[in-house]
Amino acid sequence: MLWRGRRQSDNIEDDRSDGGGGGIGGGGGFQIPIGGRTGGGGSILLVILVVIAGWYFGFDPSAILGGGDGGLLPGGGGQISDNSGGQGTAPANDEMKQFVATVLAETEDTWTGIFKSQGLTYEDPKLVLFSDQVRSACGFASAAAGPFYCPGDHKVYLDMTFFQQLDQQFGASGEFARAYVVAHEVGHHVQNLTGIMSKFNQMRQGMSEADANQLSVRIELQADCFAGVWAHYTAQKGILEQGDIESALNAAKQIGDDTLQKKMQGYVVPESFNHGTSQQRQTWLARGYKSGKLSDCNTLSGPI
Ligand SMILES: [Zn+2]
């Protein structure tokens, strides 16, 4: 991707050096907004389970932790400001930060245009760079859970060491694989702004785990499709290089539930899939990329 010299987003919050500050063990803070239940031990266990699940299966502890229900959110973005003291001592991987800021800016431009064409106003998300652990309006998260989006505070959370993991552990190398990761999370933000995510959280209430997983797959595949839509417009700007799309598609393949489960545990448990198979993820990413139309990203009904 020919990203150098292009606009970089101002919506980056660099919280890397203090790694989440007083988040862990800080006492009193593990409030998970699920159905109003915020019990201590249970919530901590839930966080741990979600972190493990996120690590195995993909990106979004937020999708499980909920948070779409804004009324139940404790403190919102106020928690994040706990972590804001880390600037000035950021690690040296600033080129990667610039890359992420540029990709984020490209998503801002693209989605602003798409929203405008529908008579809507796009609101930029923030992207929080963190290391090791972070606290969001969706609760506490470890970097091991991978990047995620928190609907409660409209922020994407990214520990950039995930990119190395993506490359070395998951076999998904290339700049555009990383761009896809950011664009996928921004896709969740689009779902949040358009009300899809709160509808999802409502529908999920009272569902069996298997049904909720199936619904989650649909939401995740739509975020992949939205990432594809973004890539479509980015390609039109003439800044994609040969192999870029292929590297994003390969990333989608490598982080498919079936591929990850095979790699991690040697067998697959389809009922537990919550992000989609490799084939599904590639299909929907490619679909969005091909047409650039949101109407081609309706994963919520029909076969996927
Ligand atoms: Zn996702």
PDB file of C-alpha atoms and ligand atoms in Angstrom:
ATOM      1  CA  MET A   1       0.000   0.000   0.000  1.00  0.00           C
ATOM      2  CA  LEU A   2       1.394   3.356  -1.016  1.00  0.00           C
ATOM      3  CA  TRP A   3       0.588   5.016   2.270  1.00  0.00           C
ATOM      4  CA  ARG A   4       3.633   7.172   2.967  1.00  0.00           C
ATOM      5  CA  GLY A   5       3.073  10.892   2.695  1.00  0.00           C
ATOM      6  CA  ARG A   6      -0.696  10.569   2.938  1.00  0.00           C
ATOM      7  CA  ARG A   7      -2.835  12.088   5.663  1.00  0.00           C
ATOM      8  CA  GLN A   8      -2.551  10.581   9.112  1.00  0.00           C
ATOM      9  CA  SER A   9      -5.487  10.564  11.468  1.00  0.00           C
ATOM     10  CA  ASP A  10      -5.471  12.668  14.613  1.00  0.00           C
ATOM     11  CA  ASN A  11      -7.766  10.161  16.250  1.00  0.00           C
ATOM     12  CA  ILE A  12      -4.999   7.986  17.640  1.00  0.00           C
ATOM     13  CA  GLU A  13      -4.621   7.720  21.378  1.00  0.00           C
ATOM     14  CA  ASP A  14      -1.212   6.381  22.243  1.00  0.00           C
ATOM     15  CA  ASP A  15      -1.409   4.647  25.594  1.00  0.00           C
ATOM     16  CA  ARG A  16       1.369   2.207  25.004  1.00  0.00           C
ATOM     17  CA  SER A  17       3.941   3.013  27.600  1.00  0.00           C
ATOM     18  CA  ASP A  18       1.889   2.490  30.702  1.00  0.00           C
ATOM     19  CA  GLY A  19       0.202  -0.608  29.425  1.00  0.00           C
ATOM     20  CA  GLY A  20      -3.212   0.125  30.800  1.00  0.00           C
ATOM     21  CA  GLY A  21      -2.089   1.898  33.912  1.00  0.00           C
ATOM     22  CA  GLY A  22      -3.952   1.005  37.023  1.00  0.00           C
ATOM     23  CA  GLY A  23      -6.401  -1.063  35.075  1.00  0.00           C
ATOM     24  CA  ILE A  24      -5.479  -4.490  36.311  1.00  0.00           C
ATOM     25  CA  GLY A  25      -5.924  -5.133  39.959  1.00  0.00           C
ATOM     26  CA  GLY A  26      -6.897  -1.542  40.423  1.00  0.00           C
ATOM     27  CA  GLY A  27      -9.852  -2.621  42.447  1.00  0.00           C
ATOM     28  CA  GLY A  28     -13.510  -2.096  41.957  1.00  0.00           C
ATOM     29  CA  GLY A  29     -13.328  -1.685  38.267  1.00  0.00           C
ATOM     30  CA  PHE A  30     -14.353  -4.922  36.672  1.00  0.00           C
ATOM     31  CA  GLN A  31     -17.746  -3.834  35.560  1.00  0.00           C
ATOM     32  CA  ILE A  32     -18.963  -5.764  32.622  1.00  0.00           C
ATOM     33  CA  PRO A  33     -22.117  -4.415  31.055  1.00  0.00           C
ATOM     34  CA  ILE A  34     -24.024  -7.576  30.407  1.00  0.00           C
ATOM     35  CA  GLY A  35     -27.650  -7.489  31.337  1.00  0.00           C
ATOM     36  CA  GLY A  36     -26.888  -5.371  34.329  1.00  0.00           C
ATOM     37  CA  ARG A  37     -25.019  -8.138  36.071  1.00  0.00           C
ATOM     38  CA  THR A  38     -21.726  -6.860  37.293  1.00  0.00           C
ATOM     39  CA  GLY A  39     -20.915  -9.328  40.005  1.00  0.00           C
ATOM     40  CA  GLY A  40     -17.297  -9.474  41.093  1.00  0.00           C
ATOM     41  CA  GLY A  41     -15.900 -12.978  40.742  1.00  0.00           C
ATOM     42  CA  GLY A  42     -18.228 -13.983  37.951  1.00  0.00           C
ATOM     43  CA  SER A  43     -17.276 -10.966  35.925  1.00  0.00           C
ATOM     44  CA  ILE A  44     -13.589 -11.582  36.341  1.00  0.00           C
ATOM     45  CA  LEU A  45     -14.044 -15.165  35.273  1.00  0.00           C
ATOM     46  CA  LEU A  46     -16.052 -13.963  32.321  1.00  0.00           C
ATOM     47  CA  VAL A  47     -13.312 -11.573  31.308  1.00  0.00           C
ATOM     48  CA  ILE A  48     -10.768 -14.353  31.450  1.00  0.00           C
ATOM     49  CA  LEU A  49     -12.965 -16.644  29.389  1.00  0.00           C
ATOM     50  CA  VAL A  50     -13.618 -13.947  26.869  1.00  0.00           C
ATOM     51  CA  VAL A  51      -9.940 -13.146  26.612  1.00  0.00           C
ATOM     52  CA  ILE A  52      -9.141 -16.787  25.990  1.00  0.00           C
ATOM     53  CA  ALA A  53     -11.953 -17.102  23.502  1.00  0.00           C
ATOM     54  CA  GLY A  54     -10.827 -13.964  21.763  1.00  0.00           C
ATOM     55  CA  TRP A  55      -7.305 -15.210  21.541  1.00  0.00           C
ATOM     56  CA  TYR A  56      -8.408 -18.450  19.992  1.00  0.00           C
ATOM     57  CA  PHE A  57     -11.097 -17.290  17.745  1.00  0.00           C
ATOM     58  CA  GLY A  58     -10.446 -13.841  16.533  1.00  0.00           C
ATOM     59  CA  PHE A  59     -10.743 -10.257  17.304  1.00  0.00           C
ATOM     60  CA  ASP A  60     -13.511  -8.982  19.387  1.00  0.00           C
ATOM     61  CA  PRO A  61     -13.952  -9.550  23.048  1.00  0.00           C
ATOM     62  CA  SER A  62     -16.288  -6.589  22.768  1.00  0.00           C
ATOM     63  CA  ALA A  63     -18.676  -8.618  20.687  1.00  0.00           C
ATOM     64  CA  ILE A  64     -19.052 -10.955  23.624  1.00  0.00           C
ATOM     65  CA  LEU A  65     -18.644  -8.446  26.390  1.00  0.00           C
ATOM     66  CA  GLY A  66     -21.447  -6.481  24.878  1.00  0.00           C
ATOM     67  CA  GLY A  67     -21.408  -2.822  25.631  1.00  0.00           C
ATOM     68  CA  GLY A  68     -23.829  -1.992  22.866  1.00  0.00           C
ATOM     69  CA  ASP A  69     -26.259  -1.211  25.588  1.00  0.00           C
ATOM     70  CA  GLY A  70     -25.012   2.269  26.312  1.00  0.00           C
ATOM     71  CA  GLY A  71     -27.302   2.760  29.275  1.00  0.00           C
ATOM     72  CA  LEU A  72     -25.508   0.161  31.298  1.00  0.00           C
ATOM     73  CA  LEU A  73     -22.041   1.368  30.599  1.00  0.00           C
ATOM     74  CA  PRO A  74     -20.099   2.352  33.671  1.00  0.00           C
ATOM     75  CA  GLY A  75     -18.302   5.600  33.291  1.00  0.00           C
ATOM     76  CA  GLY A  76     -17.810   5.352  29.556  1.00  0.00           C
ATOM     77  CA  GLY A  77     -14.720   6.979  28.221  1.00  0.00           C
ATOM     78  CA  GLY A  78     -13.739   8.225  31.639  1.00  0.00           C
ATOM     79  CA  GLN A  79     -11.972   4.972  32.252  1.00  0.00           C
ATOM     80  CA  ILE A  80      -9.813   5.485  29.252  1.00  0.00           C
ATOM     81  CA  SER A  81      -8.426   8.736  30.504  1.00  0.00           C
ATOM     82  CA  ASP A  82      -6.754   6.763  33.274  1.00  0.00           C
ATOM     83  CA  ASN A  83      -4.349   5.603  30.650  1.00  0.00           C
ATOM     84  CA  SER A  84      -3.581   8.844  28.941  1.00  0.00           C
ATOM     85  CA  GLY A  85      -0.353   9.629  30.704  1.00  0.00           C
ATOM     86  CA  GLY A  86       1.849   7.539  28.512  1.00  0.00           C
ATOM     87  CA  GLN A  87       2.586   9.945  25.739  1.00  0.00           C
ATOM     88  CA  GLY A  88       6.101  11.077  25.111  1.00  0.00           C
ATOM     89  CA  THR A  89       7.694   7.798  26.018  1.00  0.00           C
ATOM     90  CA  ALA A  90       6.147   5.766  23.266  1.00  0.00           C
ATOM     91  CA  PRO A  91       8.071   2.806  21.929  1.00  0.00           C
ATOM     92  CA  ALA A  92      10.150   3.222  18.850  1.00  0.00           C
ATOM     93  CA  ASN A  93       7.888   1.502  16.351  1.00  0.00           C
ATOM     94  CA  ASP A  94       6.603   4.797  15.164  1.00  0.00           C
ATOM     95  CA  GLU A  95       6.590   3.821  11.555  1.00  0.00           C
ATOM     96  CA  MET A  96       3.934   1.268  12.352  1.00  0.00           C
ATOM     97  CA  LYS A  97       2.014   3.903  14.263  1.00  0.00           C
ATOM     98  CA  GLN A  98       2.179   6.170  11.228  1.00  0.00           C
ATOM     99  CA  PHE A  99       0.929   3.344   9.076  1.00  0.00           C
ATOM    100  CA  VAL A 100      -2.016   2.704  11.392  1.00  0.00           C
ATOM    101  CA  ALA A 101      -2.778   6.445  11.551  1.00  0.00           C
ATOM    102  CA  THR A 102      -2.752   6.594   7.763  1.00  0.00           C
ATOM    103  CA  VAL A 103      -5.022   3.577   7.376  1.00  0.00           C
ATOM    104  CA  LEU A 104      -7.363   5.058   9.964  1.00  0.00           C
ATOM    105  CA  ALA A 105      -7.419   8.343   8.031  1.00  0.00           C
ATOM    106  CA  GLU A 106      -8.254   6.452   4.846  1.00  0.00           C
ATOM    107  CA  THR A 107     -11.152   4.734   6.602  1.00  0.00           C
ATOM    108  CA  GLU A 108     -12.352   8.129   7.869  1.00  0.00           C
ATOM    109  CA  ASP A 109     -12.353   9.574   4.363  1.00  0.00           C
ATOM    110  CA  THR A 110     -14.044   6.567   2.823  1.00  0.00           C
ATOM    111  CA  TRP A 111     -16.758   6.168   5.423  1.00  0.00           C
ATOM    112  CA  THR A 112     -17.419   9.900   5.601  1.00  0.00           C
ATOM    113  CA  GLY A 113     -18.079   9.784   1.869  1.00  0.00           C
ATOM    114  CA  ILE A 114     -20.266   6.694   2.039  1.00  0.00           C
ATOM    115  CA  PHE A 115     -22.333   8.052   4.924  1.00  0.00           C
ATOM    116  CA  LYS A 116     -22.714  11.386   3.160  1.00  0.00           C
ATOM    117  CA  SER A 117     -23.997   9.678   0.043  1.00  0.00           C
ATOM    118  CA  GLN A 118     -26.739   8.160   2.216  1.00  0.00           C
ATOM    119  CA  GLY A 119     -27.556  11.478   3.844  1.00  0.00           C
ATOM    120  CA  LEU A 120     -25.840  10.459   7.079  1.00  0.00           C
ATOM    121  CA  THR A 121     -22.979  11.873   9.093  1.00  0.00           C
ATOM    122  CA  TYR A 122     -20.018   9.695   9.914  1.00  0.00           C
ATOM    123  CA  GLU A 123     -18.441  10.121  13.295  1.00  0.00           C
ATOM    124  CA  ASP A 124     -14.766   9.177  13.424  1.00  0.00           C
ATOM    125  CA  PRO A 125     -13.827   6.508  15.947  1.00  0.00           C
ATOM    126  CA  LYS A 126     -10.764   6.811  18.137  1.00  0.00           C
ATOM    127  CA  LEU A 127      -8.054   4.214  17.883  1.00  0.00           C
ATOM    128  CA  VAL A 128      -6.239   3.423  21.114  1.00  0.00           C
ATOM    129  CA  LEU A 129      -2.763   1.949  20.851  1.00  0.00           C
ATOM    130  CA  PHE A 130      -1.958  -0.023  23.954  1.00  0.00           C
ATOM    131  CA  SER A 131       0.523  -2.553  25.182  1.00  0.00           C
ATOM    132  CA  ASP A 132      -0.238  -5.670  27.185  1.00  0.00           C
ATOM    133  CA  GLN A 133      -3.533  -4.665  28.699  1.00  0.00           C
ATOM    134  CA  VAL A 134      -6.123  -1.973  28.513  1.00  0.00           C
ATOM    135  CA  ARG A 135      -9.306  -0.895  30.092  1.00  0.00           C
ATOM    136  CA  SER A 136     -12.181   0.174  27.901  1.00  0.00           C
ATOM    137  CA  ALA A 137     -15.822   0.967  28.463  1.00  0.00           C
ATOM    138  CA  CYS A 138     -16.344  -2.702  27.620  1.00  0.00           C
ATOM    139  CA  GLY A 139     -14.157  -3.811  30.490  1.00  0.00           C
ATOM    140  CA  PHE A 140     -10.615  -4.956  30.893  1.00  0.00           C
ATOM    141  CA  ALA A 141      -8.813  -6.650  28.029  1.00  0.00           C
ATOM    142  CA  SER A 142      -5.471  -8.269  27.513  1.00  0.00           C
ATOM    143  CA  ALA A 143      -3.475  -7.874  24.335  1.00  0.00           C
ATOM    144  CA  ALA A 144      -3.763 -11.641  23.987  1.00  0.00           C
ATOM    145  CA  ALA A 145      -7.375 -11.149  22.990  1.00  0.00           C
ATOM    146  CA  GLY A 146      -6.308  -9.313  19.868  1.00  0.00           C
ATOM    147  CA  PRO A 147      -7.618  -6.032  18.524  1.00  0.00           C
ATOM    148  CA  PHE A 148     -11.200  -5.164  19.353  1.00  0.00           C
ATOM    149  CA  TYR A 149     -13.811  -2.473  19.074  1.00  0.00           C
ATOM    150  CA  CYS A 150     -15.781  -1.242  22.050  1.00  0.00           C
ATOM    151  CA  PRO A 151     -19.214   0.058  21.090  1.00  0.00           C
ATOM    152  CA  GLY A 152     -19.590   1.750  24.466  1.00  0.00           C
ATOM    153  CA  ASP A 153     -16.819   4.263  23.876  1.00  0.00           C
ATOM    154  CA  HIS A 154     -16.573   4.169  20.076  1.00  0.00           C
ATOM    155  CA  LYS A 155     -12.924   3.157  20.183  1.00  0.00           C
ATOM    156  CA  VAL A 156     -10.812   0.595  18.407  1.00  0.00           C
ATOM    157  CA  TYR A 157      -8.176  -0.983  20.657  1.00  0.00           C
ATOM    158  CA  LEU A 158      -4.977  -2.258  19.139  1.00  0.00           C
ATOM    159  CA  ASP A 159      -1.763  -3.628  20.527  1.00  0.00           C
ATOM    160  CA  MET A 160       0.473  -3.487  17.485  1.00  0.00           C
ATOM    161  CA  THR A 161       2.439  -6.530  18.585  1.00  0.00           C
ATOM    162  CA  PHE A 162      -0.592  -8.366  17.227  1.00  0.00           C
ATOM    163  CA  PHE A 163       0.762  -7.597  13.775  1.00  0.00           C
ATOM    164  CA  GLN A 164       3.839  -9.671  14.518  1.00  0.00           C
ATOM    165  CA  GLN A 165       1.664 -12.466  15.793  1.00  0.00           C
ATOM    166  CA  LEU A 166      -0.409 -12.220  12.650  1.00  0.00           C
ATOM    167  CA  ASP A 167       2.718 -12.567  10.590  1.00  0.00           C
ATOM    168  CA  GLN A 168       4.660 -15.160  12.533  1.00  0.00           C
ATOM    169  CA  GLN A 169       2.008 -17.223  14.269  1.00  0.00           C
ATOM    170  CA  PHE A 170      -0.915 -17.007  11.903  1.00  0.00           C
ATOM    171  CA  GLY A 171       1.051 -16.831   8.667  1.00  0.00           C
ATOM    172  CA  ALA A 172      -0.607 -13.629   7.501  1.00  0.00           C
ATOM    173  CA  SER A 173       2.091 -11.245   6.419  1.00  0.00           C
ATOM    174  CA  GLY A 174       1.957  -8.016   4.484  1.00  0.00           C
ATOM    175  CA  GLU A 175       0.973  -4.454   5.145  1.00  0.00           C
ATOM    176  CA  PHE A 176      -2.473  -4.858   3.779  1.00  0.00           C
ATOM    177  CA  ALA A 177      -3.189  -7.769   6.095  1.00  0.00           C
ATOM    178  CA  ARG A 178      -2.667  -5.241   8.869  1.00  0.00           C
ATOM    179  CA  ALA A 179      -4.784  -2.644   7.132  1.00  0.00           C
ATOM    180  CA  TYR A 180      -7.555  -5.239   6.924  1.00  0.00           C
ATOM    181  CA  VAL A 181      -7.382  -5.770  10.685  1.00  0.00           C
ATOM    182  CA  VAL A 182      -7.891  -2.040  11.281  1.00  0.00           C
ATOM    183  CA  ALA A 183     -10.600  -1.814   8.618  1.00  0.00           C
ATOM    184  CA  HIS A 184     -12.447  -4.787  10.139  1.00  0.00           C
ATOM    185  CA  GLU A 185     -12.578  -3.071  13.530  1.00  0.00           C
ATOM    186  CA  VAL A 186     -13.709   0.152  11.890  1.00  0.00           C
ATOM    187  CA  GLY A 187     -16.381  -1.999  10.239  1.00  0.00           C
ATOM    188  CA  HIS A 188     -17.723  -2.723  13.728  1.00  0.00           C
ATOM    189  CA  HIS A 189     -17.797   1.010  14.369  1.00  0.00           C
ATOM    190  CA  VAL A 190     -19.908   1.434  11.244  1.00  0.00           C
ATOM    191  CA  GLN A 191     -22.237  -1.249  12.596  1.00  0.00           C
ATOM    192  CA  ASN A 192     -22.420   0.650  15.848  1.00  0.00           C
ATOM    193  CA  LEU A 193     -23.226   3.985  14.201  1.00  0.00           C
ATOM    194  CA  THR A 194     -25.880   2.434  12.015  1.00  0.00           C
ATOM    195  CA  GLY A 195     -27.593   0.661  14.905  1.00  0.00           C
ATOM    196  CA  ILE A 196     -26.770  -2.825  13.668  1.00  0.00           C
ATOM    197  CA  MET A 197     -24.706  -3.580  16.719  1.00  0.00           C
ATOM    198  CA  SER A 198     -27.305  -2.627  19.293  1.00  0.00           C
ATOM    199  CA  LYS A 199     -29.845  -4.683  17.379  1.00  0.00           C
ATOM    200  CA  PHE A 200     -27.397  -7.566  17.532  1.00  0.00           C
ATOM    201  CA  ASN A 201     -26.967  -7.170  21.267  1.00  0.00           C
ATOM    202  CA  GLN A 202     -30.730  -7.113  21.743  1.00  0.00           C
ATOM    203  CA  MET A 203     -31.274 -10.184  19.625  1.00  0.00           C
ATOM    204  CA  ARG A 204     -28.587 -12.044  21.483  1.00  0.00           C
ATOM    205  CA  GLN A 205     -30.316 -11.692  24.840  1.00  0.00           C
ATOM    206  CA  GLY A 206     -31.771 -14.980  25.905  1.00  0.00           C
ATOM    207  CA  MET A 207     -30.332 -16.908  23.013  1.00  0.00           C
ATOM    208  CA  SER A 208     -28.595 -20.219  23.454  1.00  0.00           C
ATOM    209  CA  GLU A 209     -24.851 -20.056  23.134  1.00  0.00           C
ATOM    210  CA  ALA A 210     -24.910 -21.848  19.809  1.00  0.00           C
ATOM    211  CA  ASP A 211     -27.476 -19.413  18.374  1.00  0.00           C
ATOM    212  CA  ALA A 212     -25.564 -16.436  19.725  1.00  0.00           C
ATOM    213  CA  ASN A 213     -22.432 -17.753  18.065  1.00  0.00           C
ATOM    214  CA  GLN A 214     -24.214 -18.019  14.754  1.00  0.00           C
ATOM    215  CA  LEU A 215     -25.410 -14.471  15.076  1.00  0.00           C
ATOM    216  CA  SER A 216     -21.915 -13.373  15.989  1.00  0.00           C
ATOM    217  CA  VAL A 217     -20.591 -14.979  12.814  1.00  0.00           C
ATOM    218  CA  ARG A 218     -22.997 -12.887  10.767  1.00  0.00           C
ATOM    219  CA  ILE A 219     -21.889  -9.701  12.494  1.00  0.00           C
ATOM    220  CA  GLU A 220     -18.229 -10.551  12.012  1.00  0.00           C
ATOM    221  CA  LEU A 221     -18.659 -11.417   8.364  1.00  0.00           C
ATOM    222  CA  GLN A 222     -20.352  -8.101   7.821  1.00  0.00           C
ATOM    223  CA  ALA A 223     -17.373  -6.326   9.380  1.00  0.00           C
ATOM    224  CA  ASP A 224     -15.189  -8.243   6.924  1.00  0.00           C
ATOM    225  CA  CYS A 225     -17.436  -7.154   4.088  1.00  0.00           C
ATOM    226  CA  PHE A 226     -17.239  -3.536   5.259  1.00  0.00           C
ATOM    227  CA  ALA A 227     -13.449  -3.861   5.331  1.00  0.00           C
ATOM    228  CA  GLY A 228     -13.754  -5.018   1.729  1.00  0.00           C
ATOM    229  CA  VAL A 229     -15.883  -1.998   0.861  1.00  0.00           C
ATOM    230  CA  TRP A 230     -13.168   0.207   2.292  1.00  0.00           C
ATOM    231  CA  ALA A 231     -10.536  -1.645   0.267  1.00  0.00           C
ATOM    232  CA  HIS A 232     -12.632  -1.119  -2.857  1.00  0.00           C
ATOM    233  CA  TYR A 233     -12.505   2.651  -2.473  1.00  0.00           C
ATOM    234  CA  THR A 234      -8.872   2.564  -1.432  1.00  0.00           C
ATOM    235  CA  ALA A 235      -8.048   0.690  -4.622  1.00  0.00           C
ATOM    236  CA  GLN A 236      -9.820   3.397  -6.599  1.00  0.00           C
ATOM    237  CA  LYS A 237      -7.388   5.923  -5.191  1.00  0.00           C
ATOM    238  CA  GLY A 238      -4.604   3.997  -6.874  1.00  0.00           C
ATOM    239  CA  ILE A 239      -2.684   3.377  -3.682  1.00  0.00           C
ATOM    240  CA  LEU A 240      -2.913  -0.388  -3.547  1.00  0.00           C
ATOM    241  CA  GLU A 241       0.053  -2.390  -4.715  1.00  0.00           C
ATOM    242  CA  GLN A 242       0.199  -5.762  -6.296  1.00  0.00           C
ATOM    243  CA  GLY A 243      -0.397  -8.422  -3.689  1.00  0.00           C
ATOM    244  CA  ASP A 244      -2.214  -6.150  -1.251  1.00  0.00           C
ATOM    245  CA  ILE A 245      -5.652  -7.643  -1.674  1.00  0.00           C
ATOM    246  CA  GLU A 246      -4.172 -11.114  -1.683  1.00  0.00           C
ATOM    247  CA  SER A 247      -2.492 -10.455   1.635  1.00  0.00           C
ATOM    248  CA  ALA A 248      -5.766  -9.263   3.170  1.00  0.00           C
ATOM    249  CA  LEU A 249      -7.583 -12.305   1.800  1.00  0.00           C
ATOM    250  CA  ASN A 250      -4.876 -14.544   3.171  1.00  0.00           C
ATOM    251  CA  ALA A 251      -5.256 -12.912   6.581  1.00  0.00           C
ATOM    252  CA  ALA A 252      -9.011 -13.542   6.441  1.00  0.00           C
ATOM    253  CA  LYS A 253      -8.230 -17.164   5.657  1.00  0.00           C
ATOM    254  CA  GLN A 254      -5.677 -17.595   8.416  1.00  0.00           C
ATOM    255  CA  ILE A 255      -7.955 -16.222  11.116  1.00  0.00           C
ATOM    256  CA  GLY A 256     -11.031 -18.191  10.108  1.00  0.00           C
ATOM    257  CA  ASP A 257     -12.470 -20.137  13.030  1.00  0.00           C
ATOM    258  CA  ASP A 258     -11.868 -23.528  11.441  1.00  0.00           C
ATOM    259  CA  THR A 259      -8.277 -22.765  10.516  1.00  0.00           C
ATOM    260  CA  LEU A 260      -7.493 -21.317  13.936  1.00  0.00           C
ATOM    261  CA  GLN A 261      -9.108 -24.193  15.797  1.00  0.00           C
ATOM    262  CA  LYS A 262      -7.282 -26.755  13.714  1.00  0.00           C
ATOM    263  CA  LYS A 263      -4.049 -24.997  14.433  1.00  0.00           C
ATOM    264  CA  MET A 264      -4.663 -24.495  18.137  1.00  0.00           C
ATOM    265  CA  GLN A 265      -6.420 -27.701  19.173  1.00  0.00           C
ATOM    266  CA  GLY A 266      -6.189 -30.007  16.204  1.00  0.00           C
ATOM    267  CA  TYR A 267      -9.928 -30.302  15.579  1.00  0.00           C
ATOM    268  CA  VAL A 268     -12.881 -28.044  14.902  1.00  0.00           C
ATOM    269  CA  VAL A 269     -16.046 -27.422  16.894  1.00  0.00           C
ATOM    270  CA  PRO A 270     -18.390 -25.721  14.429  1.00  0.00           C
ATOM    271  CA  GLU A 271     -20.967 -24.748  17.108  1.00  0.00           C
ATOM    272  CA  SER A 272     -18.311 -22.623  18.730  1.00  0.00           C
ATOM    273  CA  PHE A 273     -17.466 -20.671  15.585  1.00  0.00           C
ATOM    274  CA  ASN A 274     -18.147 -17.003  16.200  1.00  0.00           C
ATOM    275  CA  HIS A 275     -16.235 -15.230  13.445  1.00  0.00           C
ATOM    276  CA  GLY A 276     -16.801 -17.452  10.458  1.00  0.00           C
ATOM    277  CA  THR A 277     -14.792 -20.049   8.593  1.00  0.00           C
ATOM    278  CA  SER A 278     -11.800 -19.153   6.473  1.00  0.00           C
ATOM    279  CA  GLN A 279     -13.898 -19.532   3.374  1.00  0.00           C
ATOM    280  CA  GLN A 280     -16.703 -17.347   4.710  1.00  0.00           C
ATOM    281  CA  ARG A 281     -14.336 -14.607   5.819  1.00  0.00           C
ATOM    282  CA  GLN A 282     -12.596 -14.547   2.475  1.00  0.00           C
ATOM    283  CA  THR A 283     -15.877 -14.625   0.586  1.00  0.00           C
ATOM    284  CA  TRP A 284     -17.361 -11.637   2.390  1.00  0.00           C
ATOM    285  CA  LEU A 285     -14.191  -9.604   2.326  1.00  0.00           C
ATOM    286  CA  ALA A 286     -13.937 -10.234  -1.411  1.00  0.00           C
ATOM    287  CA  ARG A 287     -17.592  -9.432  -1.905  1.00  0.00           C
ATOM    288  CA  GLY A 288     -17.306  -6.008  -0.319  1.00  0.00           C
ATOM    289  CA  TYR A 289     -14.117  -5.364  -2.207  1.00  0.00           C
ATOM    290  CA  LYS A 290     -15.594  -6.298  -5.540  1.00  0.00           C
ATOM    291  CA  SER A 291     -18.646  -4.069  -5.512  1.00  0.00           C
ATOM    292  CA  GLY A 292     -17.961  -1.463  -2.844  1.00  0.00           C
ATOM    293  CA  LYS A 293     -21.677  -1.573  -2.042  1.00  0.00           C
ATOM    294  CA  LEU A 294     -23.052  -1.793   1.459  1.00  0.00           C
ATOM    295  CA  SER A 295     -26.096  -3.539   0.073  1.00  0.00           C
ATOM    296  CA  ASP A 296     -23.860  -6.458  -0.811  1.00  0.00           C
ATOM    297  CA  CYS A 297     -22.906  -6.790   2.844  1.00  0.00           C
ATOM    298  CA  ASN A 298     -26.223  -8.044   4.149  1.00  0.00           C
ATOM    299  CA  THR A 299     -24.984 -10.966   6.187  1.00  0.00           C
ATOM    300  CA  LEU A 300     -27.843 -10.740   8.635  1.00  0.00           C
ATOM    301  CA  SER A 301     -30.330 -12.713   6.613  1.00  0.00           C
ATOM    302  CA  GLY A 302     -30.058 -15.473   4.075  1.00  0.00           C
ATOM    303  CA  PRO A 303     -27.253 -17.943   3.606  1.00  0.00           C
ATOM    304  CA  ILE A 304     -23.749 -16.881   4.501  1.00  0.00           C
TER     305      ILE A 304
HETATM  306 ZN    ZN B   1     -14.752  -8.451  14.536  1.00  0.00          ZN
END
